[in-house]
Coordinates of C-alpha atoms in Angstrom, one line a residue:
M1 CA 107.1 119.6 77.7
S2 CA 109.8 119.0 75.1
V3 CA 112.5 116.4 75.5
L4 CA 116.0 117.0 74.3
P5 CA 117.5 114.3 72.1
N6 CA 120.2 112.0 73.6
H7 CA 123.0 113.2 71.3
F8 CA 122.3 116.9 72.4
L9 CA 122.4 115.9 76.1
K10 CA 125.8 114.1 75.5
F11 CA 127.1 117.2 73.8
C12 CA 126.0 119.4 76.7
A13 CA 127.7 117.0 79.1
V14 CA 131.1 117.4 77.5
D15 CA 133.7 119.1 79.7
F16 CA 135.2 121.7 77.4
T17 CA 137.6 122.9 80.1
K18 CA 139.4 119.5 80.1
K19 CA 142.7 119.6 78.2
P20 CA 143.0 117.1 75.3
K21 CA 145.3 114.1 76.0
L22 CA 148.7 114.3 74.4
S23 CA 148.6 111.6 71.6
L24 CA 151.3 109.0 71.2
Q25 CA 152.3 110.6 67.8
R26 CA 152.8 114.0 69.3
K27 CA 154.9 112.6 72.2
A28 CA 157.1 110.8 69.6
T29 CA 157.7 114.1 67.7
I30 CA 158.5 116.0 70.9
I31 CA 161.0 113.3 72.0
S32 CA 162.7 113.2 68.5
S33 CA 163.0 117.1 68.6
L34 CA 164.6 117.0 72.1
T35 CA 167.0 114.2 71.0
A36 CA 168.1 116.2 67.9
F37 CA 168.6 119.3 70.1
I38 CA 170.8 117.4 72.5
L39 CA 172.9 116.0 69.6
I40 CA 173.3 119.5 68.2
I41 CA 174.6 120.9 71.4
V42 CA 177.1 118.0 72.0
K43 CA 178.4 117.9 68.4
F44 CA 178.8 121.7 68.1
I45 CA 180.7 122.0 71.4
V46 CA 183.0 119.0 70.6
G47 CA 183.4 120.1 67.0
I48 CA 184.4 123.7 67.9
L49 CA 186.8 122.6 70.7
S50 CA 188.4 119.8 68.6
G51 CA 188.3 121.7 65.3
S52 CA 187.0 118.5 63.6
I53 CA 185.1 119.3 60.3
A54 CA 183.5 115.8 60.4
I55 CA 181.8 116.5 63.8
L56 CA 180.7 120.0 62.7
A57 CA 179.2 118.5 59.5
S58 CA 177.4 115.9 61.7
A59 CA 176.1 118.8 63.9
I60 CA 174.7 120.5 60.9
D61 CA 173.0 117.2 59.9
S62 CA 171.4 117.0 63.4
L63 CA 170.3 120.6 63.0
L64 CA 168.4 119.5 59.9
D65 CA 167.0 116.6 61.9
L66 CA 165.7 119.2 64.5
F67 CA 163.9 121.3 61.8
A68 CA 162.4 118.1 60.3
S69 CA 161.2 116.9 63.7
L70 CA 159.7 120.3 64.6
F71 CA 157.8 120.4 61.3
N72 CA 156.6 116.8 62.0
L73 CA 155.3 118.0 65.3
Y74 CA 153.4 120.8 63.6
A75 CA 152.1 118.3 61.0
V76 CA 150.9 115.8 63.5
T77 CA 149.2 118.5 65.6
K78 CA 147.3 119.9 62.6
A79 CA 146.4 116.4 61.3
E80 CA 144.8 115.4 64.6
K81 CA 142.4 118.4 64.5
P82 CA 138.9 117.4 63.5
A83 CA 137.3 118.5 60.2
D84 CA 135.9 122.1 60.3
F85 CA 134.1 124.6 58.1
N86 CA 137.2 125.4 56.0
Y87 CA 138.6 121.8 55.9
N88 CA 135.6 119.5 55.6
Y89 CA 137.8 116.4 55.3
G90 CA 140.3 117.4 57.9
M91 CA 144.0 118.1 57.4
G92 CA 145.2 114.5 57.4
K93 CA 147.1 115.0 54.1
I94 CA 149.6 117.3 55.9
E95 CA 151.2 114.1 57.2
S96 CA 151.9 113.0 53.7
L97 CA 153.2 116.4 52.8
A98 CA 155.5 116.2 55.8
A99 CA 156.7 112.8 54.7
V100 CA 157.5 114.2 51.2
I101 CA 159.4 117.1 52.7
E102 CA 161.4 114.8 55.1
G103 CA 162.0 112.4 52.3
S104 CA 163.5 115.2 50.2
V105 CA 165.7 116.2 53.2
I106 CA 166.9 112.5 53.5
L107 CA 167.5 112.3 49.7
V108 CA 169.6 115.5 49.8
S109 CA 171.5 114.1 52.8
G110 CA 172.2 110.9 50.9
I111 CA 173.5 112.9 47.9
F112 CA 175.6 115.1 50.2
I113 CA 177.2 111.9 51.8
L114 CA 178.0 110.6 48.3
Y115 CA 179.6 113.9 47.4
Q116 CA 181.7 114.1 50.5
S117 CA 182.8 110.4 50.1
C118 CA 183.9 111.0 46.5
K119 CA 185.7 114.2 47.6
K120 CA 187.6 112.3 50.3
L121 CA 188.3 109.4 48.0
F122 CA 189.8 111.4 45.1
L123 CA 191.5 114.2 47.2
D124 CA 192.9 111.7 49.7
E125 CA 191.9 113.8 52.7
K126 CA 193.2 112.8 56.1
L127 CA 191.1 112.5 59.3
T128 CA 192.0 114.4 62.4
Y129 CA 191.0 114.3 66.1
L130 CA 190.0 110.7 65.9
N131 CA 189.5 110.2 69.7
Y132 CA 187.1 113.1 70.0
S133 CA 185.2 111.9 66.9
L134 CA 185.0 108.4 68.3
Y135 CA 183.5 109.5 71.6
V136 CA 180.9 111.7 69.9
M137 CA 179.9 109.0 67.4
I138 CA 179.5 106.4 70.2
F139 CA 177.2 108.8 72.2
S140 CA 175.2 109.7 69.0
L141 CA 174.8 106.0 68.0
I142 CA 173.5 105.0 71.4
L143 CA 171.0 107.9 71.7
T144 CA 169.8 107.6 68.1
T145 CA 169.3 103.8 68.4
M146 CA 167.1 104.3 71.5
L147 CA 165.1 106.9 69.6
V148 CA 164.6 104.7 66.5
I149 CA 163.4 101.8 68.7
Y150 CA 160.8 104.1 70.2
L151 CA 159.7 105.8 66.9
S152 CA 159.4 102.3 65.2
Y153 CA 157.1 101.2 68.1
V154 CA 154.9 104.3 67.7
A155 CA 154.9 104.0 63.9
K156 CA 153.8 100.4 64.1
K157 CA 151.1 101.1 66.7
S158 CA 149.7 104.3 65.1
K159 CA 150.4 103.6 61.4
N160 CA 151.3 107.2 61.1
L161 CA 153.2 108.2 58.0
V162 CA 155.0 111.1 59.6
I163 CA 156.3 109.0 62.5
K164 CA 157.3 106.3 59.9
A165 CA 159.2 109.0 58.0
D166 CA 160.9 110.2 61.2
A167 CA 161.9 106.7 62.1
L168 CA 163.4 106.1 58.7
H169 CA 165.2 109.5 59.0
Y170 CA 166.9 108.5 62.2
K171 CA 167.5 105.0 61.1
T172 CA 169.6 106.4 58.3
D173 CA 171.4 108.4 60.9
I174 CA 172.1 105.2 62.8
L175 CA 173.6 103.6 59.7
S176 CA 175.7 106.7 58.9
N177 CA 176.9 107.0 62.5
A178 CA 177.7 103.3 62.7
A179 CA 179.6 103.4 59.4
V180 CA 181.5 106.5 60.5
L181 CA 182.3 104.8 63.8
V182 CA 183.5 101.6 62.1
A183 CA 185.5 103.6 59.6
L184 CA 187.1 105.7 62.3
L185 CA 188.2 102.5 64.2
L186 CA 189.6 100.9 61.0
V187 CA 191.4 104.2 60.2
Q188 CA 192.9 104.3 63.7
W189 CA 194.0 100.6 63.5
T190 CA 195.2 100.6 59.9
D191 CA 196.0 104.2 59.1
F192 CA 194.2 103.7 55.7
H193 CA 192.1 106.8 55.5
Q194 CA 190.2 105.8 52.3
I195 CA 188.1 103.4 54.4
D196 CA 186.0 106.4 55.6
A197 CA 185.1 107.3 52.0
I198 CA 184.3 103.7 50.9
F199 CA 181.9 103.3 53.8
G200 CA 180.4 106.7 53.0
L201 CA 179.6 105.6 49.4
G202 CA 177.6 102.6 50.6
I203 CA 175.7 104.6 53.2
G204 CA 174.9 107.4 50.8
I205 CA 173.4 105.0 48.2
Y206 CA 171.3 103.3 50.9
V207 CA 170.1 106.6 52.3
A208 CA 169.1 107.9 48.8
Y209 CA 167.3 104.7 47.9
S210 CA 165.3 104.7 51.2
A211 CA 164.3 108.3 50.6
L212 CA 162.9 107.5 47.2
G213 CA 160.6 104.9 48.7
L214 CA 159.3 107.3 51.3
L215 CA 158.8 110.1 48.6
K216 CA 156.9 107.6 46.5
E217 CA 154.6 106.6 49.3
G218 CA 153.9 110.3 50.4
V219 CA 153.2 111.5 46.8
F220 CA 150.8 108.6 46.1
V221 CA 148.7 109.5 49.1
L222 CA 148.7 113.2 48.0
L223 CA 147.5 112.0 44.6
D224 CA 144.6 110.0 46.2
R225 CA 145.9 106.6 45.2
T226 CA 143.4 103.8 46.0
L227 CA 143.8 101.9 49.2
E228 CA 146.0 98.7 49.4
E229 CA 144.6 95.8 47.5
Q230 CA 144.0 93.8 50.7
K231 CA 141.7 96.6 52.1
V232 CA 139.8 97.0 48.8
N233 CA 139.3 93.2 48.6
A234 CA 137.9 93.2 52.1
I235 CA 135.5 96.0 51.2
K236 CA 134.4 94.1 48.1
Q237 CA 133.7 91.0 50.1
I238 CA 131.4 93.0 52.4
L239 CA 129.6 94.4 49.5
D240 CA 129.2 91.1 47.7
S241 CA 127.8 89.4 50.8
A242 CA 125.5 92.3 52.0
P243 CA 121.8 91.4 52.1
K244 CA 119.2 93.2 49.9
I245 CA 122.0 94.8 47.7
Q246 CA 121.7 93.6 44.1
S247 CA 125.0 95.1 42.9
Y248 CA 127.3 98.0 43.3
H249 CA 129.5 100.3 41.2
D250 CA 131.7 103.5 41.3
L251 CA 133.7 102.1 44.3
K252 CA 136.3 104.7 45.2
T253 CA 138.9 104.6 48.0
R254 CA 141.6 106.9 49.2
Q255 CA 143.5 107.7 52.3
S256 CA 144.1 111.0 54.2
G257 CA 146.3 110.8 57.2
E258 CA 145.1 107.9 59.3
I259 CA 141.5 108.0 57.9
N260 CA 140.4 105.7 55.0
F261 CA 137.7 107.2 52.8
V262 CA 135.2 105.0 50.8
E263 CA 132.5 106.0 48.3
V264 CA 130.2 103.5 46.6
H265 CA 126.9 103.3 44.8
L266 CA 124.6 100.6 46.0
V267 CA 121.9 99.2 43.7
F268 CA 118.6 98.0 45.2
D269 CA 115.3 96.6 43.9
P270 CA 113.1 99.5 42.7
N271 CA 110.3 98.4 45.0
I272 CA 112.3 98.4 48.2
S273 CA 111.4 100.9 50.9
L274 CA 113.7 103.7 51.7
L275 CA 113.9 102.5 55.3
D276 CA 115.0 99.0 54.2
A277 CA 117.6 100.4 51.8
H278 CA 118.9 102.7 54.4
Q279 CA 119.3 99.9 56.9
A280 CA 121.1 97.8 54.3
S281 CA 123.5 100.6 53.6
D282 CA 124.0 101.1 57.4
F283 CA 125.0 97.4 57.6
V284 CA 127.6 97.9 54.9
E285 CA 129.0 101.0 56.5
C286 CA 129.2 99.3 59.9
S287 CA 130.9 96.2 58.5
I288 CA 133.5 98.4 56.8
R289 CA 134.1 100.4 60.0
N290 CA 134.8 97.1 61.8
L291 CA 137.9 96.6 59.6
E292 CA 141.3 97.7 60.9
G293 CA 141.8 101.5 60.9
K294 CA 139.6 104.6 60.9
W295 CA 136.9 104.9 58.1
E296 CA 134.7 107.5 56.5
I297 CA 132.1 106.0 54.2
I298 CA 129.7 107.6 51.8
T299 CA 127.0 105.4 50.2
H300 CA 124.7 106.4 47.3
L301 CA 121.4 104.5 47.0
D302 CA 120.3 103.6 43.4
P303 CA 116.9 102.0 42.5
Y304 CA 118.6 100.6 39.4
D305 CA 122.1 100.1 38.0
D306 CA 122.9 103.4 36.3
E307 CA 126.6 102.7 35.9
G308 CA 128.0 104.5 32.8
T309 CA 124.7 106.3 32.1
I310 CA 124.5 110.1 31.6
C311 CA 122.2 112.0 33.9
N312 CA 119.0 113.1 32.0
I313 CA 117.3 114.9 34.9
C314 CA 119.6 118.0 34.6

């Protein structure tokens, strides 16, 4: 009588009819999309009724926010899917791609704010319908602030680059909304309409600078930049202290989505048994997996140090 292995029995016991739990990242992208949708409706209605160009421009900005949030939802959903036949390493890098796209949107928004500010500054344009504008900006500021607090919490807990990008996006919206609100109040009190343009220049510079940092981080992940120095040093400490391992070489690290990938060649004594060498490499892999984050580790076992040598077997 044959006995089925334990891992096969566990596989058979899985309930495939059970719906997967909605992740914290997906909840965050859904909430940000709903928030952007509400702001679009409110700003467009008030903008059309009041005839305020500033409110209509802000509504268009919220429309861009909605498109960005919907794409982020798609990216997070795809990135959470496990590796398959076509994507052996998963689709985690789509998160970095989404961050690059959203960073580009933020950069364009910053440049547009600078353009509008310069236009107002040199053309001496006057603001109209201040009361309607004030009400909408206060509502937008409160709602966006609540969203940023939630997104920042999710980004810190999940370390997800897409959510971090979304939080930065809406954080710039807070600053722009706050600056517009302060500028509108000062214009109402002083009747000096250039204040709006001066505030806009400062916000535009900050938004563009923040976008460049986000773009840089996303591009580096897409280019398979090595992990942070702190993580690499932690891996090296594990390798240096591992028993039975004489040395190591060809240590390579990268990140894809929330998964950290590690490849390394481990050098053993030529007389060690395969079982002992395998157990030693398992110890290394287990120690690395105990570090913070999710890990995928590939170890190659060498009976001697062949670093820098050319393969003669082929």
